[in-house]
DNA sequence: GGCTCTGTTGGCCCTTGGGCCAACTCGACA
DNA sequence: TGTCGAGTTGGCCCAAGGGCCAACAGAGCC
């Protein structure tokens, strides 16, 4: 599996639609995973696979909007494109507000469908790249011992070693050592870099 | 004019609609500015007034979508709600993708309309508060002399005074003075605070 | 010609940061 | 029981940050 592969999860209870759309997308180099059942899709869903979901709106068991909600409820940021024969405006508005990439009507124009999938691919890539960068930071932060993390928060808050020592009930020298280790382990050479790293990781520092 | 006033800019070529919706919103405490012409609205539009635009989709001269684009094109972040008698799904999707709060169909349900206006009010407040906080930072940054701003960028980038001096063709002592003045003028007491302030202002620091 | 703002520099002195080496305690683990 | 990681502390020394006072140059303004 190469990095630039992108899978479209096709969910539609009409097998004819699955085949037709599947062929179209495969011809353009996309991988396809077809599902006739929304629950089967949800059950086997792997968020780590780059891709998007192309959902029929009206399906047995779970309709498209509910499936979209179920996806985001389980922490997935899977991009969703809707495809429907009998949608209405309020439904399309709800779908778009819930973050759908597009809301297409059957019979669908190939151009529109491909544009939507391309947009989903772009957004998915963006999200994954942000997640990857955040993840590499979190990984490095996990290398710090609890005490080092504590010291780091104070440093990021702009405290002097002496102040940190007072608040943590120890002496300046100890803080210096922890501080040095934090800088080494995180691979930063200035407090400025440390602060930026902490900001990206969403670390608030220590209040007043 | 108190701070908590919120104006709904009503744009519809049907005066009956303007009156009816105007009464409804005024009864809920909203200020109203009605326009029968989209171009008149655009021409007199004041982005500094907290509020949202409630636009008819099909109007002479300029239709709703074009008006929405014209607003964002002229740098306005005015929140837009659409109201239409003859919309379709593709149009609603375009409107929502362009950032509309809602896309309502006539005859409109009072509850839906009020909910959309409330959401617009929330979002407008959020945007204005962010803009205000950014603005106060920009104002403080404008107090710095050009040289001080230059030194600040290097400090934020994590450079040592000695390095900055080398790159700016001066001596360490001079940098110390500028640096001290930067900290004073911006009212921060640590490099960490300075870096956070710069990040919020979108200042990148100085490349390698 | 004075005056102010900006940018510059020097000296002096103290605080803070931080590297290197060494040492100790304590709990976990084999 | 010996070892290891984590946390701690000390001494020594040097580099870097930064406040205070003083001074000077050039541009722009009244």
Coordinates of C-alpha atoms (C1' of nucleotides) in Angstrom, one line a residue:
Chain A
X1 CA 0.0 0.0 0.0
X2 CA 1.6 3.2 -1.1
X3 CA 1.2 6.5 0.6
X4 CA -0.7 8.2 -2.2
X5 CA -3.6 5.7 -2.2
X6 CA -7.0 7.0 -1.4
X7 CA -10.0 4.8 -0.7
X8 CA -13.6 5.7 -1.4
X9 CA -15.9 3.9 1.0
X10 CA -19.1 3.5 -1.1
X11 CA -22.2 2.9 1.0
X12 CA -25.4 2.4 -1.0
X13 CA -28.1 -0.2 -0.7
X14 CA -28.4 -0.3 -4.5
X15 CA -25.8 -2.6 -5.8
X16 CA -26.1 -1.2 -9.3
X17 CA -25.1 2.2 -8.0
X18 CA -22.1 0.7 -6.2
X19 CA -20.9 -1.0 -9.4
X20 CA -21.4 2.0 -11.6
X21 CA -19.7 4.5 -9.3
X22 CA -17.1 2.0 -8.3
X23 CA -16.0 1.6 -11.9
X24 CA -15.9 5.3 -12.5
X25 CA -13.7 5.9 -9.5
X26 CA -11.5 2.9 -10.0
X27 CA -10.9 4.2 -13.6
X28 CA -9.5 7.4 -12.0
X29 CA -7.1 5.4 -9.7
X30 CA -9.1 5.4 -6.5
X31 CA -9.4 2.3 -4.4
X32 CA -13.0 1.2 -3.6
X33 CA -14.6 -0.4 -0.6
X34 CA -18.3 -1.0 -1.4
X35 CA -20.9 -1.6 1.3
X36 CA -24.6 -2.3 0.9
X37 CA -25.2 -1.9 4.6
X38 CA -24.4 1.3 6.6
X39 CA -24.0 -0.8 9.8
X40 CA -21.5 -3.1 8.1
X41 CA -19.6 -0.1 7.0
X42 CA -19.5 1.4 10.5
X43 CA -18.5 -1.9 12.1
X44 CA -15.5 -2.4 9.8
X45 CA -14.5 1.2 9.6
X46 CA -10.8 1.9 9.9
X47 CA -10.1 5.6 10.5
X48 CA -6.4 5.1 9.7
X49 CA -7.1 4.5 6.0
X50 CA -6.8 7.7 4.0
X51 CA -10.1 8.1 2.1
X52 CA -13.6 9.5 2.2
X53 CA -17.1 8.1 2.5
X54 CA -19.6 8.4 -0.3
X55 CA -23.0 7.8 1.3
X56 CA -26.5 7.3 0.0
X57 CA -28.8 9.4 2.0
X58 CA -31.7 7.0 2.4
X59 CA -30.7 3.6 3.5
X60 CA -32.3 0.9 5.7
X61 CA -31.2 0.7 9.4
X62 CA -29.2 3.9 9.4
X63 CA -29.8 6.9 7.1
X64 CA -26.9 8.9 5.7
X65 CA -27.1 11.8 8.2
X66 CA -27.2 9.4 11.1
X67 CA -24.2 7.6 9.7
X68 CA -22.4 10.8 9.4
X69 CA -23.1 11.6 13.0
X70 CA -22.1 8.2 14.1
X71 CA -18.8 8.6 12.3
X72 CA -18.0 11.9 14.0
X73 CA -19.3 10.6 17.3
X74 CA -16.8 7.8 17.3
X75 CA -14.0 10.4 16.8
X76 CA -13.5 9.9 13.1
X77 CA -12.8 12.8 10.9
X78 CA -13.7 10.8 7.8
X79 CA -14.8 13.2 5.1
X80 CA -18.3 12.5 3.8
X81 CA -20.0 13.1 0.4
X82 CA -23.7 12.5 0.1
X83 CA -25.4 11.1 -3.0
X84 CA -29.2 11.0 -3.1
X85 CA -32.1 10.6 -5.3
X86 CA -34.7 12.2 -3.0
X87 CA -33.0 14.8 -0.9
X88 CA -34.5 18.2 0.1
X89 CA -33.0 21.5 1.0
X90 CA -33.2 21.2 4.8
X91 CA -31.5 17.9 4.7
X92 CA -28.7 19.2 2.4
X93 CA -28.2 22.1 4.8
X94 CA -28.0 19.8 7.8
X95 CA -25.5 17.7 6.0
X96 CA -23.3 20.6 5.0
X97 CA -23.4 22.1 8.5
X98 CA -22.3 18.7 9.8
X99 CA -19.2 19.1 7.7
X100 CA -20.1 17.2 4.5
X101 CA -17.9 17.9 1.5
X102 CA -20.8 17.9 -0.9
X103 CA -24.4 16.9 -1.3
X104 CA -25.0 15.5 -4.8
X105 CA -28.2 14.4 -6.4
X106 CA -28.8 11.3 -8.5
X107 CA -28.3 10.9 -11.4
X108 CA -24.9 12.4 -10.6
X109 CA -22.7 14.2 -13.0
X110 CA -19.3 12.5 -13.2
X111 CA -17.5 15.8 -13.1
X112 CA -19.3 16.9 -9.9
X113 CA -18.6 13.5 -8.3
X114 CA -14.9 13.6 -9.1
X115 CA -14.6 17.2 -8.0
X116 CA -16.1 16.3 -4.7
X117 CA -13.9 13.3 -4.2
X118 CA -10.8 15.4 -5.1
X119 CA -11.9 18.0 -2.5
X120 CA -12.3 15.2 0.1
X121 CA -8.9 13.9 -0.8
X122 CA -7.4 17.3 -0.3
X123 CA -9.1 17.8 3.0
X124 CA -8.3 14.3 4.3
X125 CA -4.6 14.9 3.4
X126 CA -4.7 18.2 5.3
X127 CA -6.2 16.7 8.4
X128 CA -3.8 13.7 8.3
X129 CA -0.8 15.9 7.9
X130 CA -1.9 18.1 10.9
X131 CA -2.6 15.0 12.9
X132 CA 0.8 13.5 12.1
X133 CA 2.6 16.7 13.1
X134 CA 0.7 16.9 16.3
X135 CA 1.4 13.2 16.9
X136 CA 5.1 13.6 16.6
X137 CA 5.0 16.3 19.2
X138 CA 2.9 14.2 21.6
X139 CA 5.4 11.3 21.1
X140 CA 8.3 13.4 22.0
X141 CA 6.4 14.8 25.1
X142 CA 5.8 11.3 26.2
X143 CA 9.5 10.8 26.5
X144 CA 9.6 13.3 29.4
X145 CA 9.3 12.0 32.9
X146 CA 6.4 13.4 34.9
X147 CA 8.7 15.8 36.8
X148 CA 10.2 17.1 33.5
X149 CA 6.7 17.7 32.1
X150 CA 5.9 19.7 35.2
X151 CA 9.0 21.8 34.9
X152 CA 8.4 22.3 31.3
X153 CA 4.9 23.8 31.9
X154 CA 6.4 26.3 34.3
X155 CA 9.2 27.2 31.8
X156 CA 6.6 27.7 29.1
X157 CA 4.7 29.9 31.4
X158 CA 7.8 32.1 31.6
X159 CA 8.8 31.3 35.1
X160 CA 12.4 31.7 36.3
X161 CA 14.2 28.6 37.6
X162 CA 14.2 30.1 41.1
X163 CA 10.4 30.6 41.0
X164 CA 9.8 27.1 39.7
X165 CA 12.0 25.7 42.4
X166 CA 9.9 27.5 45.0
X167 CA 6.6 26.3 43.6
X168 CA 7.8 22.7 43.2
X169 CA 9.4 22.7 46.7
X170 CA 12.9 22.1 45.5
X171 CA 16.1 24.1 44.7
X172 CA 17.1 26.0 41.6
X173 CA 19.9 23.6 40.7
X174 CA 17.4 20.7 40.3
X175 CA 15.2 22.8 38.0
X176 CA 18.2 23.6 35.9
X177 CA 18.9 19.9 35.4
X178 CA 15.3 19.1 34.5
X179 CA 15.1 22.1 32.2
X180 CA 18.2 21.0 30.4
X181 CA 16.9 17.5 30.0
X182 CA 13.6 18.8 28.6
X183 CA 15.4 20.8 26.0
X184 CA 17.6 17.9 25.0
X185 CA 14.8 15.3 24.8
X186 CA 12.5 17.6 22.8
X187 CA 15.4 18.7 20.5
X188 CA 14.8 22.4 20.9
X189 CA 17.6 24.9 21.6
X190 CA 15.7 28.0 22.7
X191 CA 12.8 28.8 25.0
X192 CA 11.1 30.3 22.0
X193 CA 11.1 27.0 20.2
X194 CA 9.9 25.2 23.4
X195 CA 7.0 27.7 23.7
X196 CA 6.0 27.2 20.1
X197 CA 6.1 23.4 20.5
X198 CA 4.0 23.6 23.6
X199 CA 1.5 25.9 21.9
X200 CA 1.1 23.4 19.0
X201 CA 0.6 20.6 21.5
X202 CA -2.1 22.7 23.2
X203 CA -0.2 22.9 26.5
X204 CA -1.4 25.9 28.4
X205 CA 1.6 26.3 30.7
X206 CA 0.9 26.9 34.4
X207 CA -1.6 29.5 35.5
X208 CA -0.3 32.6 37.3
Chain B
X1 CA -25.9 52.4 20.7
X2 CA -25.2 49.8 23.3
X3 CA -22.8 47.0 22.8
X4 CA -25.3 44.2 22.8
X5 CA -27.3 45.4 19.9
X6 CA -27.4 43.2 16.9
X7 CA -28.7 44.4 13.5
X8 CA -30.3 42.2 10.9
X9 CA -29.8 43.5 7.4
X10 CA -32.9 42.4 5.6
X11 CA -32.5 42.3 1.8
X12 CA -35.5 41.3 -0.2
X13 CA -37.2 42.8 -3.2
X14 CA -40.6 42.0 -1.7
X15 CA -41.6 44.7 0.7
X16 CA -44.2 42.5 2.3
X17 CA -41.6 40.1 3.3
X18 CA -39.4 42.9 4.7
X19 CA -42.3 44.1 6.9
X20 CA -43.3 40.7 8.1
X21 CA -39.8 39.5 9.0
X22 CA -38.9 42.9 10.3
X23 CA -41.7 42.9 12.8
X24 CA -40.9 39.4 13.9
X25 CA -37.2 40.2 14.6
X26 CA -37.9 43.6 16.2
X27 CA -40.3 41.9 18.6
X28 CA -37.3 39.8 19.7
X29 CA -35.1 42.8 20.3
X30 CA -33.2 42.9 17.1
X31 CA -32.5 46.1 15.1
X32 CA -33.6 46.0 11.5
X33 CA -32.2 47.6 8.4
X34 CA -34.3 46.7 5.4
X35 CA -33.2 47.0 1.8
X36 CA -35.2 46.3 -1.3
X37 CA -32.1 46.5 -3.5
X38 CA -29.0 44.4 -3.0
X39 CA -26.8 47.0 -4.6
X40 CA -28.2 49.6 -2.1
X41 CA -27.3 47.3 0.7
X42 CA -23.8 46.7 -0.6
X43 CA -23.2 50.4 -1.1
X44 CA -24.2 51.4 2.4
X45 CA -22.8 48.4 4.1
X46 CA -20.9 49.1 7.3
X47 CA -18.8 46.1 8.4
X48 CA -18.3 47.6 11.8
X49 CA -21.9 47.1 12.9
X50 CA -22.5 43.8 14.7
X51 CA -25.2 42.0 12.8
X52 CA -26.0 39.5 10.1
X53 CA -27.5 39.6 6.6
X54 CA -30.8 37.9 5.8
X55 CA -30.8 37.6 2.0
X56 CA -33.4 36.7 -0.5
X57 CA -31.9 34.3 -3.0
X58 CA -33.4 35.7 -6.2
X59 CA -33.2 39.4 -6.6
X60 CA -32.8 41.8 -9.5
X61 CA -29.3 43.1 -10.3
X62 CA -27.5 40.8 -7.9
X63 CA -28.7 37.5 -6.7
X64 CA -28.1 36.3 -3.2
X65 CA -25.1 34.1 -3.9
X66 CA -23.4 36.9 -5.8
X67 CA -24.1 39.3 -3.0
X68 CA -22.6 36.8 -0.5
X69 CA -19.5 36.6 -2.7
X70 CA -19.4 40.4 -3.1
X71 CA -19.5 40.7 0.7
X72 CA -16.6 38.4 1.3
X73 CA -14.7 39.8 -1.6
X74 CA -14.7 43.2 0.0
X75 CA -13.2 41.7 3.2
X76 CA -16.4 41.5 5.2
X77 CA -17.0 38.6 7.4
X78 CA -20.7 39.4 7.6
X79 CA -22.7 36.3 8.5
X80 CA -25.3 35.5 5.9
X81 CA -28.6 33.7 6.1
X82 CA -30.5 32.8 2.9
X83 CA -34.2 32.9 2.6
X84 CA -35.8 31.7 -0.7
X85 CA -39.0 30.5 -2.3
X86 CA -37.4 28.8 -5.2
X87 CA -34.1 27.4 -4.2
X88 CA -32.6 24.0 -5.2
X89 CA -30.1 21.7 -3.6
X90 CA -27.1 22.6 -5.6
X91 CA -27.7 26.3 -4.8
X92 CA -28.1 25.6 -1.1
X93 CA -24.9 23.5 -1.1
X94 CA -23.0 26.4 -2.8
X95 CA -24.3 28.8 -0.2
X96 CA -23.4 26.7 2.7
X97 CA -19.9 26.0 1.3
X98 CA -19.5 29.7 1.0
X99 CA -20.1 30.0 4.7
X100 CA -23.8 30.7 5.0
X101 CA -25.3 30.2 8.4
X102 CA -28.4 28.7 7.0
X103 CA -30.5 28.3 3.9
X104 CA -34.2 28.7 4.7
X105 CA -37.2 28.2 2.4
X106 CA -40.2 30.4 2.3
X107 CA -42.6 30.3 3.9
X108 CA -40.2 30.3 6.8
X109 CA -40.9 28.8 10.2
X110 CA -40.3 31.5 12.9
X111 CA -38.4 29.1 15.0
X112 CA -36.0 28.2 12.3
X113 CA -35.4 31.8 11.4
X114 CA -34.8 32.8 15.0
X115 CA -32.4 29.9 15.5
X116 CA -30.5 30.9 12.4
X117 CA -30.3 34.6 13.6
X118 CA -29.1 33.5 17.0
X119 CA -26.4 31.3 15.5
X120 CA -25.3 34.3 13.3
X121 CA -25.2 36.4 16.4
X122 CA -23.0 33.9 18.2
X123 CA -20.7 33.6 15.3
X124 CA -20.5 37.3 14.7
X125 CA -19.6 37.8 18.4
X126 CA -17.0 35.2 18.2
X127 CA -15.4 36.7 15.1
X128 CA -15.5 40.3 16.6
X129 CA -14.0 39.2 19.8
X130 CA -11.1 37.5 18.0
X131 CA -10.6 40.5 15.8
X132 CA -10.6 42.8 18.8
X133 CA -8.0 40.7 20.6
X134 CA -5.8 40.6 17.4
X135 CA -6.3 44.3 17.0
X136 CA -5.1 45.2 20.5
X137 CA -1.9 43.2 19.7
X138 CA -1.4 44.9 16.4
X139 CA -1.9 48.3 18.1
X140 CA 0.8 47.5 20.6
X141 CA 3.2 46.2 17.9
X142 CA 2.7 49.5 16.1
X143 CA 4.2 51.3 19.1
X144 CA 7.6 49.6 18.3
X145 CA 10.0 51.4 16.1
X146 CA 11.1 49.6 12.9
X147 CA 14.4 48.6 14.5
X148 CA 12.6 47.3 17.6
X149 CA 10.3 45.2 15.4
X150 CA 13.3 43.8 13.6
X151 CA 15.0 42.8 16.9
X152 CA 11.7 41.4 18.2
X153 CA 11.5 39.0 15.2
X154 CA 15.0 37.7 15.9
X155 CA 14.2 37.3 19.6
X156 CA 11.0 35.4 18.8
X157 CA 13.1 33.2 16.5
X158 CA 15.1 32.2 19.5
X159 CA 18.3 34.0 18.6
X160 CA 20.9 35.1 21.2
X161 CA 21.6 38.8 21.5
X162 CA 25.1 38.2 20.1
X163 CA 23.7 36.5 17.0
X164 CA 21.2 39.2 16.4
X165 CA 23.9 41.8 16.7
X166 CA 25.9 40.0 14.1
X167 CA 23.0 39.7 11.7
X168 CA 21.9 43.3 12.1
X169 CA 25.4 44.6 11.9
X170 CA 25.6 46.1 15.3
X171 CA 26.8 45.1 18.8
X172 CA 25.3 43.1 21.6
X173 CA 24.7 46.0 23.9
X174 CA 22.5 47.8 21.3
X175 CA 20.4 44.7 20.9
X176 CA 20.0 44.4 24.7
X177 CA 18.6 48.0 24.8
X178 CA 16.2 47.3 21.9
X179 CA 15.1 44.1 23.5
X180 CA 14.4 45.7 26.8
X181 CA 12.4 48.4 25.1
X182 CA 10.4 45.8 23.2
X183 CA 9.5 43.9 26.4
X184 CA 8.5 47.2 28.1
X185 CA 6.4 48.5 25.2
X186 CA 4.5 45.3 24.8
X187 CA 4.1 44.8 28.5
X188 CA 5.5 41.3 28.6
X189 CA 8.0 40.0 31.2
X190 CA 9.3 36.8 29.6
X191 CA 10.4 35.6 26.3
X192 CA 7.7 33.0 26.6
X193 CA 5.0 35.7 26.7
X194 CA 6.6 37.5 23.8
X195 CA 6.6 34.4 21.7
X196 CA 2.9 33.7 22.4
X197 CA 2.0 37.3 21.6
X198 CA 3.9 37.1 18.3
X199 CA 2.3 33.8 17.4
X200 CA -1.2 35.3 18.0
X201 CA -0.2 38.2 15.8
X202 CA 1.0 35.8 13.1
X203 CA 4.6 37.0 13.2
X204 CA 6.8 34.2 11.9
X205 CA 10.0 35.3 13.5
X206 CA 13.1 35.3 11.3
X207 CA 14.0 32.3 9.1
X208 CA 17.2 30.4 10.1
Chain C
dG1 C1' 19.3 77.1 16.8
dG2 C1' 17.1 74.3 20.4
dC3 C1' 14.2 70.0 20.9
dT4 C1' 12.6 65.3 20.4
dC5 C1' 12.7 60.7 18.6
dT6 C1' 15.4 56.9 17.1
dG7 C1' 19.3 54.4 17.0
dT8 C1' 23.6 53.7 18.8
dT9 C1' 27.5 52.5 22.2
dG10 C1' 30.1 52.2 26.6
dG11 C1' 30.9 50.9 31.5
dC12 C1' 29.4 48.7 35.7
dC13 C1' 27.3 45.2 38.1
dC14 C1' 24.2 41.7 39.3
dT15 C1' 21.1 37.9 38.0
dT16 C1' 20.0 34.0 35.4
dG17 C1' 20.9 30.1 32.4
dG18 C1' 23.3 26.2 31.7
dG19 C1' 27.3 22.7 31.0
dC20 C1' 30.4 19.2 33.5
dC21 C1' 31.5 16.1 37.1
dA22 C1' 30.1 13.9 41.2
dA23 C1' 27.1 12.0 44.6
dC24 C1' 23.0 10.4 47.1
dT25 C1' 18.1 8.4 47.7
dC26 C1' 14.4 5.5 46.5
dG27 C1' 11.5 2.4 44.3
dA28 C1' 11.2 -1.1 40.8
dC29 C1' 12.9 -5.2 38.8
dA30 C1' 15.7 -9.3 37.8
Chain D
dT1 C1' 21.1 -8.3 46.5
dG2 C1' 22.7 -5.7 42.7
dT3 C1' 21.2 -2.7 39.1
dC4 C1' 18.8 0.9 36.8
dG5 C1' 16.0 5.0 36.1
dA6 C1' 14.2 9.0 38.2
dG7 C1' 14.8 12.6 41.1
dT8 C1' 17.7 15.2 43.8
dT9 C1' 21.7 18.3 45.2
dG10 C1' 26.4 20.4 45.4
dG11 C1' 30.5 22.8 43.4
dC12 C1' 32.7 25.2 39.7
dC13 C1' 32.7 28.2 36.0
dC14 C1' 31.3 30.6 32.1
dA15 C1' 27.9 32.6 29.0
dA16 C1' 23.9 35.4 28.5
dG17 C1' 20.3 38.6 30.0
dG18 C1' 19.3 42.8 31.6
dG19 C1' 19.0 47.3 34.7
dC20 C1' 21.1 52.0 35.4
dC21 C1' 23.7 56.0 34.0
dA22 C1' 25.8 58.5 30.5
dA23 C1' 26.8 59.9 26.0
dC24 C1' 26.6 60.8 20.9
dA25 C1' 24.8 61.2 16.0
dG26 C1' 21.3 62.2 12.6
dA27 C1' 16.5 63.3 11.1
dG28 C1' 12.7 66.1 11.6
dC29 C1' 10.1 69.9 13.7
dC30 C1' 8.9 74.6 15.9

